[in-house]
CSV table of C-alpha atoms in Angstrom, one decimal:
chain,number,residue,atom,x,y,z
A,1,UNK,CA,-66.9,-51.1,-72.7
A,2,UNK,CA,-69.3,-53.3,-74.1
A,3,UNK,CA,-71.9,-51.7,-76.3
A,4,UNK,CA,-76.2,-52.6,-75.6
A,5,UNK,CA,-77.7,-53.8,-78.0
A,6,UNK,CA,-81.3,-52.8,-79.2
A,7,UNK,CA,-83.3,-55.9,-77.2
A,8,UNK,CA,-81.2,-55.4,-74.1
A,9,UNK,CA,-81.8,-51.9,-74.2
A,10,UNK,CA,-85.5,-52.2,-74.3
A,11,UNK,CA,-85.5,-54.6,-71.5
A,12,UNK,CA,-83.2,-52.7,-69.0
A,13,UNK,CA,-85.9,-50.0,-69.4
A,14,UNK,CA,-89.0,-52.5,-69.2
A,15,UNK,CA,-87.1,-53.2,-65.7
A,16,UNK,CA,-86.3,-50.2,-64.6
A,17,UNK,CA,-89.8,-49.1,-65.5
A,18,UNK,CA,-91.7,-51.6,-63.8
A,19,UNK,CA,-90.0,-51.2,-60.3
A,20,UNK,CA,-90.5,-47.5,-60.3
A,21,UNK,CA,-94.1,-48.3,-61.3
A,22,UNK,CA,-94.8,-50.6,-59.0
A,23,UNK,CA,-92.6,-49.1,-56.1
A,24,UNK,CA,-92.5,-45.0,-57.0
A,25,UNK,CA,-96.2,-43.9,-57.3
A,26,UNK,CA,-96.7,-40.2,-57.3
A,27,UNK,CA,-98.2,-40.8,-53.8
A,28,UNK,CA,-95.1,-42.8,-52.4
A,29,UNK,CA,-92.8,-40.0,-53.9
A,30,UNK,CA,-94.8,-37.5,-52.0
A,31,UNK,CA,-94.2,-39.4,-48.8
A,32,UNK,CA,-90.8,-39.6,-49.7
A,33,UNK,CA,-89.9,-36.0,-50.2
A,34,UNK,CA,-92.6,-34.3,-48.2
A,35,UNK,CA,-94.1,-36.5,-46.2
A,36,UNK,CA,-94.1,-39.7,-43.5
A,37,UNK,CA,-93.2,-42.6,-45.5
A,38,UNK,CA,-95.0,-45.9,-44.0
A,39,UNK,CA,-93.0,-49.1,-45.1
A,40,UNK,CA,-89.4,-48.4,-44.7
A,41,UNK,CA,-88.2,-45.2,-46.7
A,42,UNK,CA,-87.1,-42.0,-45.0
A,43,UNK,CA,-89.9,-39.6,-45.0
A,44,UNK,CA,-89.0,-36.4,-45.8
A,45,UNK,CA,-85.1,-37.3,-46.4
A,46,UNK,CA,-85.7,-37.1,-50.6
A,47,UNK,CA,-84.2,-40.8,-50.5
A,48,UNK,CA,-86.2,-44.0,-51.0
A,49,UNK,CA,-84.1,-46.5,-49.8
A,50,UNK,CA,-86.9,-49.6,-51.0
A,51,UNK,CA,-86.7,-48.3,-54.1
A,52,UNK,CA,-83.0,-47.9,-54.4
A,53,UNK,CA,-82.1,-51.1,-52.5
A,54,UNK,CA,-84.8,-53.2,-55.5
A,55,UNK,CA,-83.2,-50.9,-58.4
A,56,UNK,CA,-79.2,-51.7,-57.5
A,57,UNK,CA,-80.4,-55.7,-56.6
A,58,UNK,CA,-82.9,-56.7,-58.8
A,59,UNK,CA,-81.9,-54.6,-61.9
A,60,UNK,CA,-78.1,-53.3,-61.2
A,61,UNK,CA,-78.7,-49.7,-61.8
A,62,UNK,CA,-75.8,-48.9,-59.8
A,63,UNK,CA,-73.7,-51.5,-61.5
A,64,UNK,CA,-74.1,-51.1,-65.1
A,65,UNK,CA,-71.1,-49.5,-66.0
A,66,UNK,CA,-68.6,-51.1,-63.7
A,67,UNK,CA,-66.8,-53.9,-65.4
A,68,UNK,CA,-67.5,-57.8,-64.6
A,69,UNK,CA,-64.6,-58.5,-62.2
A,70,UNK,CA,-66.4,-55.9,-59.8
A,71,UNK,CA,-69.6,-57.4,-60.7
A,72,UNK,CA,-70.7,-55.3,-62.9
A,73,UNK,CA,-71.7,-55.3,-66.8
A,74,UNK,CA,-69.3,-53.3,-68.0
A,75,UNK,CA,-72.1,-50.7,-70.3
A,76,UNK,CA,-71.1,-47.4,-70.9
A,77,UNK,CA,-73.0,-44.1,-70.8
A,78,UNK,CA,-76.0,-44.9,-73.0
A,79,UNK,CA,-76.8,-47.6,-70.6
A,80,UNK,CA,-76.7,-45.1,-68.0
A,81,UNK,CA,-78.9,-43.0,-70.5
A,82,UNK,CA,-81.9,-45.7,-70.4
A,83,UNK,CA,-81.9,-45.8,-66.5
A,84,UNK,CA,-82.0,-42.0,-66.2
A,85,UNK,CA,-84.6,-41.9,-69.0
A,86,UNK,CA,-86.9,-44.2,-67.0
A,87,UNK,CA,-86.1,-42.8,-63.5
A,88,UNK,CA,-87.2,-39.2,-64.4
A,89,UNK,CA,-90.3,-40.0,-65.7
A,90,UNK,CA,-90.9,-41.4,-62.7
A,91,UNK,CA,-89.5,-38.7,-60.6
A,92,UNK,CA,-88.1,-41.7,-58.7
A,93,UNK,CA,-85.9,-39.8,-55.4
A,94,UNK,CA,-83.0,-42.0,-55.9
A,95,UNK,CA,-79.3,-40.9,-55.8
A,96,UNK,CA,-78.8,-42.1,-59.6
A,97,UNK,CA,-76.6,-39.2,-60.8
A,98,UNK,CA,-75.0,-38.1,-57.7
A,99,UNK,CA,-73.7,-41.6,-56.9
A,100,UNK,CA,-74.0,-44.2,-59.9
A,101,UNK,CA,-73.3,-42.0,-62.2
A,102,UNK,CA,-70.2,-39.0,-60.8
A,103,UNK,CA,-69.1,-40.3,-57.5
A,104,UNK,CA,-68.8,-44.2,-59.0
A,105,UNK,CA,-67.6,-42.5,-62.5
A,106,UNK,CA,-64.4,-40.7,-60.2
A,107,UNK,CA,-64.1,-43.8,-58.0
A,108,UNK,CA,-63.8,-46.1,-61.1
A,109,UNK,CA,-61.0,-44.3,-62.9
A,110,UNK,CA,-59.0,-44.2,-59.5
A,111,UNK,CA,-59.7,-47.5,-58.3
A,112,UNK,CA,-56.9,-49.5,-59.8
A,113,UNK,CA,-54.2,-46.9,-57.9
A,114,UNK,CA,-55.6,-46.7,-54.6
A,115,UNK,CA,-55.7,-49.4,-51.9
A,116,UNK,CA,-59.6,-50.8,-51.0
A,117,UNK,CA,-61.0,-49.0,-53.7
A,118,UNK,CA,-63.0,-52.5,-55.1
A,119,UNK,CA,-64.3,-52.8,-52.3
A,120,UNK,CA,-66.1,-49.5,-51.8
A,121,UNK,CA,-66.9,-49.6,-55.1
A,122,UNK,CA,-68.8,-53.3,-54.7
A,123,UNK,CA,-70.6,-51.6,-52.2
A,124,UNK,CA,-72.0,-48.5,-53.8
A,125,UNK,CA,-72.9,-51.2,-56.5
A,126,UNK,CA,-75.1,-53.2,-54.1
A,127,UNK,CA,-76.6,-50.2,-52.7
A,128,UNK,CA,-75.3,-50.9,-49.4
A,129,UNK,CA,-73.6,-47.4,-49.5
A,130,UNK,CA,-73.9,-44.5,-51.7
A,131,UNK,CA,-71.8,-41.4,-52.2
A,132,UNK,CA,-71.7,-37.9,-53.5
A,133,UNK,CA,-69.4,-35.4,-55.4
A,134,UNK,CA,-68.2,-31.9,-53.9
A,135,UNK,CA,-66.2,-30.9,-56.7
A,136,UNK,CA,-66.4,-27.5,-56.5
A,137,UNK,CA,-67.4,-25.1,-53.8
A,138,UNK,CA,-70.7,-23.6,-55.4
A,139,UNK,CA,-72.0,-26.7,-57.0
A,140,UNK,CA,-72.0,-25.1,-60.4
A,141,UNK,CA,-69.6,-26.0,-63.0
A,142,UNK,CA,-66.0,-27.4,-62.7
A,143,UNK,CA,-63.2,-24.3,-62.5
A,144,UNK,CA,-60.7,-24.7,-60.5
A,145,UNK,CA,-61.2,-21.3,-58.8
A,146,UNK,CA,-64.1,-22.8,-57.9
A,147,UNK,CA,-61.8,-25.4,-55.2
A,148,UNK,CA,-62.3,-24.1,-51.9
A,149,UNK,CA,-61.9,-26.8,-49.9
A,150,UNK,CA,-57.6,-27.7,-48.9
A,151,UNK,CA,-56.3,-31.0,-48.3
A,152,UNK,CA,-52.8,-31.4,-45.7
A,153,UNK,CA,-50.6,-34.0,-45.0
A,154,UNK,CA,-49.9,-35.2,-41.7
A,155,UNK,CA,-47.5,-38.1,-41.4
A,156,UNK,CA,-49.8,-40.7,-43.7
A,157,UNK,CA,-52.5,-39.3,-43.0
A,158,UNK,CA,-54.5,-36.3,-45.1
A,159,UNK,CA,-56.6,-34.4,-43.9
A,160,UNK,CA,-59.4,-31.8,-45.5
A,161,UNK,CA,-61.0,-28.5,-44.2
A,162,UNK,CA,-63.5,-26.5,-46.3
A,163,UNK,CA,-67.3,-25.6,-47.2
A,164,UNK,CA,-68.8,-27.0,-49.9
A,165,UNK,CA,-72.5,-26.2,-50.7
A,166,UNK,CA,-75.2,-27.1,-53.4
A,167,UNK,CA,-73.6,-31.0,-52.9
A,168,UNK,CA,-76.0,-33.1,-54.7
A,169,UNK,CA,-77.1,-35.9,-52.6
A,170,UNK,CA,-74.7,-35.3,-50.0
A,171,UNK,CA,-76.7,-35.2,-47.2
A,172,UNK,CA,-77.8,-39.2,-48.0
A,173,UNK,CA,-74.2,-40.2,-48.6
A,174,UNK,CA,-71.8,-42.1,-47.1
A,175,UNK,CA,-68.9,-41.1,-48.9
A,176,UNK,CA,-68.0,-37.9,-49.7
A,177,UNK,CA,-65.6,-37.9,-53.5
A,178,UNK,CA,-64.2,-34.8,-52.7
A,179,UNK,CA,-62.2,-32.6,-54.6
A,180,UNK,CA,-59.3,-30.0,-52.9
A,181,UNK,CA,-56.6,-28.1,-53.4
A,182,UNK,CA,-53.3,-30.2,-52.1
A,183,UNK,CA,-50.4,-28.8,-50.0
A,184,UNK,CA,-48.9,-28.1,-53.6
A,185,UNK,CA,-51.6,-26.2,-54.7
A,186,UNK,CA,-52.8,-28.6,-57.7
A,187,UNK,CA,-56.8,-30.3,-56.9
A,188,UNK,CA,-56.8,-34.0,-55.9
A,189,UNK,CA,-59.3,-36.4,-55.7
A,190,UNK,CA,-60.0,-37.7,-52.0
A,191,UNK,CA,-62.2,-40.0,-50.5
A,192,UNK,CA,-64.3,-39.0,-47.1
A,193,UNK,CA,-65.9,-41.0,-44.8
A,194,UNK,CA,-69.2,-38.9,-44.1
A,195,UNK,CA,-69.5,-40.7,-40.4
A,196,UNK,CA,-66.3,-39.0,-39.8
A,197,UNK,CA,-66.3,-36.5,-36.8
A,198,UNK,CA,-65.0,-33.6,-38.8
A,199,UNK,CA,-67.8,-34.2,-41.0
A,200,UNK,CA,-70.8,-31.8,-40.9
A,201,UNK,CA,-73.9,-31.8,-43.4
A,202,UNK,CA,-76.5,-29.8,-43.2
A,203,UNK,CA,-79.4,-30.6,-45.6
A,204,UNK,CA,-80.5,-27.5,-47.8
A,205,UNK,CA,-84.3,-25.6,-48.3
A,206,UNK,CA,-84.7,-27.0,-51.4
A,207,UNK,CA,-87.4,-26.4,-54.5
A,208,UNK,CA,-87.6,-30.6,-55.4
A,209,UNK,CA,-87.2,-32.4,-52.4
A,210,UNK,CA,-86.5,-35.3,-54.8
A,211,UNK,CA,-83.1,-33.6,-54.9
A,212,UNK,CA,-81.6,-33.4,-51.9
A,213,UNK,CA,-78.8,-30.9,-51.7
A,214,UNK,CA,-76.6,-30.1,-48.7
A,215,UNK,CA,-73.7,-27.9,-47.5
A,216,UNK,CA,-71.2,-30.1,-46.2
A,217,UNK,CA,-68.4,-28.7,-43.6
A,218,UNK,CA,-65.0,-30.5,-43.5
A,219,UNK,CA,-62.8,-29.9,-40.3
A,220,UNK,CA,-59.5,-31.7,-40.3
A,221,UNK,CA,-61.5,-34.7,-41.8
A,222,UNK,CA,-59.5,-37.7,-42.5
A,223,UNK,CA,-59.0,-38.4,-45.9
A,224,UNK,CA,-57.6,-41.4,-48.3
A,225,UNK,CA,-56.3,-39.5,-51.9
A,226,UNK,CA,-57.0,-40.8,-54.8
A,227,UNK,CA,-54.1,-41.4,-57.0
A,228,UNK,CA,-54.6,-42.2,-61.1
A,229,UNK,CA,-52.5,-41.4,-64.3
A,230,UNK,CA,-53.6,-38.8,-66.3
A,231,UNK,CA,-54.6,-34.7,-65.7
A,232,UNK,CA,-56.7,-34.1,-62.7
A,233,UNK,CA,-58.5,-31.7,-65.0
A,234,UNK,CA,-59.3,-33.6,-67.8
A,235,UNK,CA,-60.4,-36.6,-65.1
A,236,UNK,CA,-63.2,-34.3,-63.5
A,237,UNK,CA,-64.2,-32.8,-66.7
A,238,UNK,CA,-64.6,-36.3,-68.2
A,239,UNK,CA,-66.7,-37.7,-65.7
A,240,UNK,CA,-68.6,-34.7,-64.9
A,241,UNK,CA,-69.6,-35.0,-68.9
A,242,UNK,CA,-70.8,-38.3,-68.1
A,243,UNK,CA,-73.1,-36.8,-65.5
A,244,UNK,CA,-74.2,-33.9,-67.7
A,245,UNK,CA,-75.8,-36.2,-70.6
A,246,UNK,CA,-77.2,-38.8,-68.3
A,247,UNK,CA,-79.1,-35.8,-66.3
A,248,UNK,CA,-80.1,-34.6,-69.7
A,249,UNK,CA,-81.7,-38.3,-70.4
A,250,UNK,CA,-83.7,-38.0,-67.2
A,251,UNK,CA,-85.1,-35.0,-68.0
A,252,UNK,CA,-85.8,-36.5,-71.3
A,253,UNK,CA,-87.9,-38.8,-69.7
A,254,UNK,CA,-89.6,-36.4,-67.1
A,255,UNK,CA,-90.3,-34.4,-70.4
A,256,UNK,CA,-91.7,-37.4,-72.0
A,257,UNK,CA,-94.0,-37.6,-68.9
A,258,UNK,CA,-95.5,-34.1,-68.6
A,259,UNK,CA,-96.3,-34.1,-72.3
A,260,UNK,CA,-97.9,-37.6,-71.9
A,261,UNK,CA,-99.9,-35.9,-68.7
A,262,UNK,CA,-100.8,-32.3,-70.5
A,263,UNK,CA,-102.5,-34.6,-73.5
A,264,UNK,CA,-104.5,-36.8,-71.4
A,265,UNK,CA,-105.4,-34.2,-69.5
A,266,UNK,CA,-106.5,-32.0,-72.7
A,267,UNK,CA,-108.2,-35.4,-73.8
A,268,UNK,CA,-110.6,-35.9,-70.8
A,269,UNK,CA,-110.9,-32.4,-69.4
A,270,UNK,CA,-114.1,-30.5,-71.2
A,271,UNK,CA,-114.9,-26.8,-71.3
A,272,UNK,CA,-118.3,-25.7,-73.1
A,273,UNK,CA,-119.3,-29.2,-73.7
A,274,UNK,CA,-116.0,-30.1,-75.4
A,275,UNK,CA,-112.5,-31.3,-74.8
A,276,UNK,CA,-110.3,-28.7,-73.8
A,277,UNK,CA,-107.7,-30.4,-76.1
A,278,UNK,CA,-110.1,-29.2,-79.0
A,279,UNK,CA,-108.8,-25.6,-78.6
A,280,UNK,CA,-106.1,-24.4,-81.1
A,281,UNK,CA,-104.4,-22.6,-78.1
A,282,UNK,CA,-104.1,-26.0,-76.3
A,283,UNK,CA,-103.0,-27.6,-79.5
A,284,UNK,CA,-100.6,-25.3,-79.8
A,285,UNK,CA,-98.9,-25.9,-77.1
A,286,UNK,CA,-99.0,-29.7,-76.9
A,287,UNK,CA,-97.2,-29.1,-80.4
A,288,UNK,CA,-94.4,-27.3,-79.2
A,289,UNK,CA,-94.1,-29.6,-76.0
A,290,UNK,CA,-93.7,-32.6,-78.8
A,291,UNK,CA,-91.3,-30.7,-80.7
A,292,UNK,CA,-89.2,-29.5,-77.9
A,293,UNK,CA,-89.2,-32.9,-76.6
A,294,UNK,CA,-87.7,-34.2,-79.9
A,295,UNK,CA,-85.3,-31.8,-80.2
A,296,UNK,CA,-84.0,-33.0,-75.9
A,297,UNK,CA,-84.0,-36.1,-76.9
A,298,UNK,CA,-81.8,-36.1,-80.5
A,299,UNK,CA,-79.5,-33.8,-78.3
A,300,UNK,CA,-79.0,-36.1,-75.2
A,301,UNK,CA,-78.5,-39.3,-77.7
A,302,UNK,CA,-76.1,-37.3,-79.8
A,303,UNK,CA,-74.1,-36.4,-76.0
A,304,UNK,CA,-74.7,-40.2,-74.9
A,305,UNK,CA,-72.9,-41.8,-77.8
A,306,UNK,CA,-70.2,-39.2,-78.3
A,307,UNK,CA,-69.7,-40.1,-75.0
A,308,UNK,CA,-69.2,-44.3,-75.7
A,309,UNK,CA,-67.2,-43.6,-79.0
A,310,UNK,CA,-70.0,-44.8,-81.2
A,311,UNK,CA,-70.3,-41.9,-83.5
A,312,UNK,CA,-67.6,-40.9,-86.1
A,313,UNK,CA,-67.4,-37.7,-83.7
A,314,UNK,CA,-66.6,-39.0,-80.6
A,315,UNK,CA,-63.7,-36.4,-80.0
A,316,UNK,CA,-66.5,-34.0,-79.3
A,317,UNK,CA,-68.1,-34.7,-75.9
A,318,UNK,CA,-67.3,-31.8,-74.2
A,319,UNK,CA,-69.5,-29.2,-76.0
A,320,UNK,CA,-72.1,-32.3,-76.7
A,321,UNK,CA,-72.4,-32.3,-73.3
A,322,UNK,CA,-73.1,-28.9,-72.4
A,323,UNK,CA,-75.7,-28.9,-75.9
A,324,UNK,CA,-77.6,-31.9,-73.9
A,325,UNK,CA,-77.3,-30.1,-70.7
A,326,UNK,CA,-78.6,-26.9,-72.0
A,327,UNK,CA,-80.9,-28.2,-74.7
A,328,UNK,CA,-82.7,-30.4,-72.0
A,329,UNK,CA,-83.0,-28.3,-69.5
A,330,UNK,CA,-84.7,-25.5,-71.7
A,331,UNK,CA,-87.0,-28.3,-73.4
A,332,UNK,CA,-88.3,-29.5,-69.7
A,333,UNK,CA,-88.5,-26.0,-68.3
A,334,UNK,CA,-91.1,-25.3,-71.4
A,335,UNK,CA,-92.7,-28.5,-71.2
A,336,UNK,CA,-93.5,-28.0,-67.1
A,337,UNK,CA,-94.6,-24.5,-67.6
A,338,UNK,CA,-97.0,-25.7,-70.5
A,339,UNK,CA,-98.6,-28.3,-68.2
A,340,UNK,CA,-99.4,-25.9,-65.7
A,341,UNK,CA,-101.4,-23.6,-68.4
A,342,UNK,CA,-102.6,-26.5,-69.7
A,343,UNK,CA,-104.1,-27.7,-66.8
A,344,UNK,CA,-105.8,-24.3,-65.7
A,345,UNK,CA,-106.4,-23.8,-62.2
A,346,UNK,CA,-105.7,-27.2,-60.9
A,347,UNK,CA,-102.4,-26.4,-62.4
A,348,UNK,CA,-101.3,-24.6,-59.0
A,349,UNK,CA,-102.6,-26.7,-56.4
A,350,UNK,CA,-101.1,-29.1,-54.6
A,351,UNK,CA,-103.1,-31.8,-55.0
A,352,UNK,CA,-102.4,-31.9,-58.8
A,353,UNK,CA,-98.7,-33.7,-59.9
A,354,UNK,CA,-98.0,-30.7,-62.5
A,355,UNK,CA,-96.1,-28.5,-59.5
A,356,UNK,CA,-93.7,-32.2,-58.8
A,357,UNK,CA,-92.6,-31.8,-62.0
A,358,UNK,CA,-92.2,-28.2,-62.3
A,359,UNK,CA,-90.0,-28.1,-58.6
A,360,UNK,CA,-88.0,-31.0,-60.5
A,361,UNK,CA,-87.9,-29.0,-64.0
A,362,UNK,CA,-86.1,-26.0,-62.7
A,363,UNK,CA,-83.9,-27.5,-59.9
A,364,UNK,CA,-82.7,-29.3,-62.8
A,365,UNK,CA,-81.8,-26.7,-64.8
A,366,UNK,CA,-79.5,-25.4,-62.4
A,367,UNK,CA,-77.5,-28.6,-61.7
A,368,UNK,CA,-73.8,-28.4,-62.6
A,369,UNK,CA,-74.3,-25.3,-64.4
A,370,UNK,CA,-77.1,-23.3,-66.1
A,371,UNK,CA,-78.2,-23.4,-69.5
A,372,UNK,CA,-76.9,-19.9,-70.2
A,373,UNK,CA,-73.5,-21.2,-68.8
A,374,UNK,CA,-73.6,-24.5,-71.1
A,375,UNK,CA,-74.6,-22.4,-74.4
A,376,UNK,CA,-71.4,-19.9,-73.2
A,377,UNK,CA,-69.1,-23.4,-73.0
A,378,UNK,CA,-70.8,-24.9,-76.1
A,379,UNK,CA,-69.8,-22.0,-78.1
A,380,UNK,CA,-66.1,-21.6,-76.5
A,381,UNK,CA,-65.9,-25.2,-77.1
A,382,UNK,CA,-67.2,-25.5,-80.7
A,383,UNK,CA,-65.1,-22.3,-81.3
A,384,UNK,CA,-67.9,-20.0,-82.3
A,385,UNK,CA,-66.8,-17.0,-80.1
């Protein structure tokens, strides 16, 4: 793992920043999630594929943590960190976690144990294809009670049956990383094709649109397994931490964003000849929006570089994880709801960008577990109950 130093940090997000300004205005994500799109994204689908195909090619978002002999540059998770950070300010609806980060992450480990592996990998690294992660059956967090779907052998070939639902991304993927229950009753790690015919996904009514979830139905779909040294359990959980404190490094920087909106907007806005920004009530809350902000961001960094092995507690990712996770989420859900007050009226219309990054704020907060369920694994973990 090679580590990023201060320069290059600042210029992967000077990169990543520019395309998403230049290719993910609030209007263009509109179009994306809700809308007709006009110049080559899916309307509607929650996917820019311009903005993803210029992000994986002309940056190497997908790439940064895969090492050089797949092309790649070989970063770790704070890389990944400084990507997030820039694509949630941006509320840029791009398959980031779900694929770069969790389905490459499982791929990655597996890869040197399972035949054509590279090559899918190269792939998702191009952008050419991307994938999502059905680890457990509800989409909350790993527990292997949770493994609904069953993988059986036939011959060579495996095959998996199963409903998965809450699959982040899954309905924009083309390979499914899925996790089941094997004919010995242990979870393995397969690989589906999501063109398969026993393949069924059904995109999901969802609050952020930018967050495309699905429920994805496997019927006697073929399947390659995944074969690595090591526990299945700690494999998942590993990776899966990876995921937690890059989400929680997006929603730094979508937090970063509101609180940069609700201040201009307090700036320029006047109410009985004054700025509304002037009123101690508004002051108040831009306060604690800085403060909360702070607090996200020392805990995502703290998950980020347990996570690469550059702090002297390295050994402690898991429950760093879940603090980033819950910590975040809480700091973003405040921040969004501040905004809204903040902006009055215009708050709760459509027209104004405050409601983008509220739907965002709270679908957030459910991914891969709840903040109530984090701060009950945090203290498990950090054996304080």
């Amino acid at each position: 793992m090679t580590a990023l130093a201060d320069d290059e940090r600042q210029e992967l997000a000077q990169s990543v920043r520019a395309a998403c300004e230049r290719m993910a205005s609030e209007d263009r994500v509109r179009a994306i999630a809700y809308g007709e799109a006009g110049d080559g994204g899916d309307g509607g689908s929650g996917f820019d594929t311009v903005l993803w195909d210029a992000l994986c090619n002309q940056v190497g978002v997908a790439a940064i943590a895969l090492p050089e002999k797949l092309g790649g540059a070989g970063y770790g998770a704070s890389a990944l960190g400084v990507v997030a950070h820039e694509l949630g300010r941006a509320l840029a609806p791009v398959p980031f976690v779900s694929s770069a980060v969790l389905a490459t992450g499982l791929l990655l480990e597996l890869a040197a144990h399972t035949p054509d592996s590279d090559k899918r990998l190269v792939g998702l690294a191009e952008g050419r294809r991307t994938a999502a992660a059905m680890l457990t059956g509800d989409g909350g967090l790993w527990r292997r009670n949770a493994v609904t779907l069953n993988a059986t052998r036939s011959g060579e070939q495996w095959c998996v049956d199963g409903v998965a639902r809450h699959v982040l991304g899954g309905s924009v993927a083309d390979d499914l990383v899925v996790i089941a229950n094997a004919e010995d009753g242990e979870p393995a790690v397969f690989v589906v094709d999501s063109a398969d015919d026993g393949v069924a996904t059904e995109p999901e009514q969802v609050l952020d649109r930018t967050r495309p979830l699905a429920t994805v139905t496997l019927s006697a779909a073929r399947a390659v397994r995944l074969s690595g040294a090591g526990p299945i359990d700690e494999l998942i959980q590993r990776n899966l931490n990876v995921a937690l404190a890059v989400l929680a490094a997006e929603q730094v920087g979508t937090c970063e964003r509101v609180l940069e909106i609700a201040t201009d907007y307090a700036r320029t806005r006047e109410q009985f000849g004054r700025p509304v920004g002037s009123f101690q009530a508004i002051k108040h809350k831009c306060a604690d929006m800085l403060v909360d902000l702070e607090w996200a961001r020392s805990a995502s960094q703290a998950a980020l570089q347990a996570l690469d092995g550059t702090d002297s507690d390295a050994g402690e990712a898991d429950w760093r994880a879940s603090m980033a996770k819950a910590v975040c989420s809480e700091a973003l859900r405040n921040a969004v709801h501040a905004n809204v007050q903040i902006h009055g009226g215009i708050g709760f219309t459509w027209e104004d960008s405050a409601h983008l990054y509220l739907r965002r704020a709270r679908t957030d907060e459910v991914l891969f577990g709840t903040p109530g369920q984090h701060w009950d694994r945090l203290a498990t973990l950090a054996k304080l109950v």
